[in-house]
Amino acid sequence: MKLRMLTLVSTLTLTALGAHAGDLTVGVTTTGVPFTFVDTATQQPTGAMVDLAAAIAEDIGDTPKFAVTQFSALIPALETGKIDLISAGMFATDKRKEVVDFSDTVYSYGDAMFVAADDDTAYQIDDLAGEVVGAQIGTTFADKLQAKGIFKEVKLYDSLVDIMRDVKLGRIKAGFGDKPIIAYQVAQTPALGVHLVDGYTPMGIGNVALAVSKENPELLAKVNASIAAMKDSGELTEIFAKYGL
């Protein structure tokens, strides 16, 4: 594993120098800590899904080239050929499967509710009927909240940080998002002024997978073969464990 990680560092360094033959352009987002984010020291994309994509690229003989993209624009970028692969904290939903193909599952988790740090109420979702809540645009959480039809408004945001700001300031009652991402950010930055609601029952459990164009079944087969090998060797578990997942 240490040898593989040294190789990944070298690969990411080469990526920063420019495009090469055999590039694999991978779409990532900067708002998905610890799945995908930008290292402030190096200004390079990093995170569990970045390491995973780099390991897959190495395994299939390509050089990863990371394209930082807003979450809601990842699938359109894949459909238009701007990227070859999506590697983010994205759930493989039936709706998304209509337009892209997903790899085998690499990680599973549910949503979390977060409220202002001084609010200790053990809310469940129906307790917020008639309130204004927030979720990130393009996520399954936003779709599920809107489908419930019990809220005064479901405000949509570009990033979780924006939702947390409005929860802290009292502009909205609660926010919803990826549990591991929120837990990591709150633990790292208490000044965000929010906390996870203890005992909250998720709206559902989703399976994270990488996505490829429906026009590229060969790449999908290669990605799945790499994932299978990493599951067998334990490397997949090690990659996620490195980021507390």
Tab-separated table of C-alpha atoms in Angstrom, residues 15-209:
chain	number	residue	atom	x	y	z
A	15	THR	CA	-1.048	15.394	-13.825
A	16	ALA	CA	-0.401	18.957	-12.707
A	17	LEU	CA	2.250	19.381	-15.391
A	18	GLY	CA	-0.160	18.934	-18.258
A	19	ALA	CA	-1.979	16.417	-20.446
A	20	HIS	CA	-0.363	13.215	-21.670
A	21	ALA	CA	-1.288	10.388	-23.994
A	22	GLY	CA	-3.668	8.066	-22.172
A	23	ASP	CA	-5.195	10.753	-19.959
A	24	LEU	CA	-8.264	9.778	-17.968
A	25	THR	CA	-10.174	12.980	-17.221
A	26	VAL	CA	-11.925	12.604	-13.885
A	27	GLY	CA	-14.641	14.961	-12.677
A	28	VAL	CA	-14.479	15.825	-8.967
A	29	THR	CA	-16.030	18.476	-6.735
A	30	THR	CA	-14.337	20.573	-4.046
A	31	THR	CA	-17.318	20.494	-1.654
A	32	GLY	CA	-17.281	16.785	-0.813
A	33	VAL	CA	-14.779	16.539	2.046
A	34	PRO	CA	-13.506	13.871	2.733
A	35	PHE	CA	-14.512	12.277	-0.595
A	36	THR	CA	-13.196	15.065	-2.830
A	37	PHE	CA	-11.694	18.431	-1.895
A	38	VAL	CA	-8.722	20.684	-2.630
A	39	ASP	CA	-5.648	20.433	-0.388
A	40	THR	CA	-4.950	24.010	0.719
A	41	ALA	CA	-1.202	23.330	0.907
A	42	THR	CA	-0.807	21.924	-2.616
A	43	GLN	CA	-3.942	23.351	-4.267
A	44	GLN	CA	-4.461	19.889	-5.767
A	45	PRO	CA	-7.627	17.763	-5.613
A	46	THR	CA	-7.480	15.156	-2.866
A	47	GLY	CA	-9.765	12.868	-0.878
A	48	ALA	CA	-10.867	9.241	-0.867
A	49	MET	CA	-12.514	9.318	-4.314
A	50	VAL	CA	-9.512	11.142	-5.781
A	51	ASP	CA	-7.138	8.484	-4.446
A	52	LEU	CA	-9.474	5.777	-5.721
A	53	ALA	CA	-9.656	7.269	-9.214
A	54	ALA	CA	-5.862	7.666	-9.298
A	55	ALA	CA	-5.427	4.023	-8.265
A	56	ILE	CA	-7.870	2.873	-10.940
A	57	ALA	CA	-6.150	4.995	-13.602
A	58	GLU	CA	-2.787	3.529	-12.648
A	59	ASP	CA	-4.223	0.011	-12.780
A	60	ILE	CA	-5.610	0.451	-16.303
A	61	GLY	CA	-2.505	2.242	-17.563
A	62	ASP	CA	-3.824	5.801	-17.799
A	63	THR	CA	-2.808	9.104	-16.224
A	64	PRO	CA	-5.549	10.792	-14.171
A	65	LYS	CA	-6.328	14.409	-15.020
A	66	PHE	CA	-8.717	15.892	-12.455
A	67	ALA	CA	-11.347	18.426	-13.527
A	68	VAL	CA	-12.866	20.368	-10.620
A	69	THR	CA	-16.587	20.741	-11.322
A	70	GLN	CA	-19.707	21.763	-9.387
A	71	PHE	CA	-21.602	18.680	-8.218
A	72	SER	CA	-24.704	19.554	-10.236
A	73	ALA	CA	-22.573	19.872	-13.408
A	74	LEU	CA	-20.761	16.524	-13.126
A	75	ILE	CA	-23.252	14.438	-15.112
A	76	PRO	CA	-23.701	17.093	-17.853
A	77	ALA	CA	-19.889	17.237	-18.170
A	78	LEU	CA	-19.790	13.452	-18.577
A	79	GLU	CA	-22.593	13.462	-21.136
A	80	THR	CA	-20.877	16.126	-23.252
A	81	GLY	CA	-17.483	14.404	-23.181
A	82	LYS	CA	-15.710	17.021	-21.072
A	83	ILE	CA	-14.761	14.291	-18.595
A	84	ASP	CA	-14.384	10.514	-18.878
A	85	LEU	CA	-15.254	9.507	-15.334
A	86	ILE	CA	-17.036	10.893	-12.270
A	87	SER	CA	-15.396	10.034	-8.951
A	88	ALA	CA	-17.243	11.859	-6.174
A	89	GLY	CA	-19.575	11.061	-3.286
A	90	MET	CA	-22.356	10.373	-5.816
A	91	PHE	CA	-25.156	7.871	-5.224
A	92	ALA	CA	-26.018	5.441	-8.011
A	93	THR	CA	-29.743	6.238	-8.197
A	94	ASP	CA	-32.277	4.870	-10.682
A	95	LYS	CA	-32.807	8.374	-12.091
A	96	ARG	CA	-29.085	8.869	-12.725
A	97	LYS	CA	-28.791	5.375	-14.201
A	98	GLU	CA	-31.083	6.543	-17.002
A	99	VAL	CA	-28.342	8.823	-18.329
A	100	VAL	CA	-25.026	7.347	-17.101
A	101	ASP	CA	-23.615	3.940	-16.195
A	102	PHE	CA	-22.342	3.311	-12.671
A	103	SER	CA	-19.547	1.086	-11.470
A	104	ASP	CA	-19.902	-1.452	-8.694
A	105	THR	CA	-20.528	0.078	-5.255
A	106	VAL	CA	-17.458	1.414	-3.442
A	107	TYR	CA	-19.074	2.901	-0.296
A	108	SER	CA	-22.536	3.168	1.310
A	109	TYR	CA	-24.044	5.713	3.708
A	110	GLY	CA	-27.162	7.745	4.538
A	111	ASP	CA	-28.094	11.382	4.953
A	112	ALA	CA	-27.739	13.518	8.079
A	113	MET	CA	-29.705	16.426	9.488
A	114	PHE	CA	-27.805	19.341	10.993
A	115	VAL	CA	-29.071	22.297	13.029
A	116	ALA	CA	-27.612	25.283	14.859
A	117	ALA	CA	-25.049	24.389	17.511
A	118	ASP	CA	-27.255	25.689	20.349
A	119	ASP	CA	-30.295	23.636	19.261
A	120	ASP	CA	-30.283	20.341	21.184
A	121	THR	CA	-33.678	19.055	20.027
A	122	ALA	CA	-33.649	15.451	18.778
A	123	TYR	CA	-35.565	16.159	15.567
A	124	GLN	CA	-36.907	13.610	13.150
A	125	ILE	CA	-37.797	14.801	9.677
A	126	ASP	CA	-41.568	15.138	10.280
A	127	ASP	CA	-40.867	17.447	13.228
A	128	LEU	CA	-39.757	20.090	10.719
A	129	ALA	CA	-43.092	20.300	8.889
A	130	GLY	CA	-43.775	23.915	7.937
A	131	GLU	CA	-40.130	24.949	8.341
A	132	VAL	CA	-37.580	26.136	5.757
A	133	VAL	CA	-34.820	23.561	5.226
A	134	GLY	CA	-31.857	23.356	2.878
A	135	ALA	CA	-30.048	20.843	0.694
A	136	GLN	CA	-27.416	20.888	-2.029
A	137	ILE	CA	-28.715	21.250	-5.570
A	138	GLY	CA	-28.535	18.113	-7.672
A	139	THR	CA	-28.495	15.718	-4.693
A	140	THR	CA	-30.892	12.880	-3.914
A	141	PHE	CA	-31.535	14.534	-0.552
A	142	ALA	CA	-32.985	17.615	-2.220
A	143	ASP	CA	-35.283	15.442	-4.355
A	144	LYS	CA	-36.506	13.457	-1.339
A	145	LEU	CA	-37.151	16.557	0.742
A	146	GLN	CA	-39.155	18.187	-2.046
A	147	ALA	CA	-41.118	14.974	-2.618
A	148	LYS	CA	-42.247	14.901	1.032
A	149	GLY	CA	-44.178	18.135	0.517
A	150	ILE	CA	-44.293	19.063	4.216
A	151	PHE	CA	-41.905	22.013	4.302
A	152	LYS	CA	-42.571	25.708	3.859
A	153	GLU	CA	-39.610	25.709	1.463
A	154	VAL	CA	-36.701	23.502	0.464
A	155	LYS	CA	-33.926	25.956	-0.406
A	156	LEU	CA	-31.283	24.687	-2.806
A	157	TYR	CA	-27.605	25.601	-2.438
A	158	ASP	CA	-24.406	25.140	-4.417
A	159	SER	CA	-22.428	23.921	-1.393
A	160	LEU	CA	-22.822	22.494	2.096
A	161	VAL	CA	-20.843	25.409	3.536
A	162	ASP	CA	-23.537	27.792	2.267
A	163	ILE	CA	-26.246	25.675	3.927
A	164	MET	CA	-24.309	25.591	7.206
A	165	ARG	CA	-23.939	29.374	7.149
A	166	ASP	CA	-27.692	29.882	6.801
A	167	VAL	CA	-28.457	27.320	9.519
A	168	LYS	CA	-26.011	29.051	11.882
A	169	LEU	CA	-27.555	32.456	11.133
A	170	GLY	CA	-31.099	31.160	11.612
A	171	ARG	CA	-32.159	31.764	8.020
A	172	ILE	CA	-33.251	28.142	7.702
A	173	LYS	CA	-34.171	25.618	10.393
A	174	ALA	CA	-32.046	22.682	9.293
A	175	GLY	CA	-29.853	21.353	6.522
A	176	PHE	CA	-29.495	17.910	5.004
A	177	GLY	CA	-26.561	16.256	3.312
A	178	ASP	CA	-24.068	13.413	3.172
A	179	LYS	CA	-23.461	12.176	6.729
A	180	PRO	CA	-19.709	11.421	6.409
A	181	ILE	CA	-19.047	14.741	4.675
A	182	ILE	CA	-20.928	16.786	7.273
A	183	ALA	CA	-19.448	14.851	10.206
A	184	TYR	CA	-15.927	15.445	8.888
A	185	GLN	CA	-16.446	19.165	8.306
A	186	VAL	CA	-18.095	19.761	11.700
A	187	ALA	CA	-15.333	17.851	13.511
A	188	GLN	CA	-12.614	19.781	11.685
A	189	THR	CA	-14.255	23.224	11.946
A	190	PRO	CA	-16.395	23.815	15.065
A	191	ALA	CA	-16.720	27.468	14.063
A	192	LEU	CA	-19.240	26.397	11.419
A	193	GLY	CA	-21.763	26.671	14.243
A	194	VAL	CA	-23.812	23.560	13.475
A	195	HIS	CA	-24.012	19.995	14.725
A	196	LEU	CA	-25.495	16.692	13.622
A	197	VAL	CA	-28.854	15.765	15.124
A	198	ASP	CA	-28.303	12.720	17.322
A	199	GLY	CA	-30.655	9.821	16.686
A	200	TYR	CA	-31.868	11.154	13.329
A	201	THR	CA	-33.176	8.392	11.057
A	202	PRO	CA	-31.876	8.847	7.486
A	203	MET	CA	-34.331	9.121	4.612
A	204	GLY	CA	-32.401	6.275	3.003
A	205	ILE	CA	-29.059	4.594	2.501
A	206	GLY	CA	-27.282	5.210	-0.799
A	207	ASN	CA	-24.532	3.409	-2.655
A	208	VAL	CA	-21.587	5.483	-3.886
A	209	ALA	CA	-20.128	4.492	-7.248
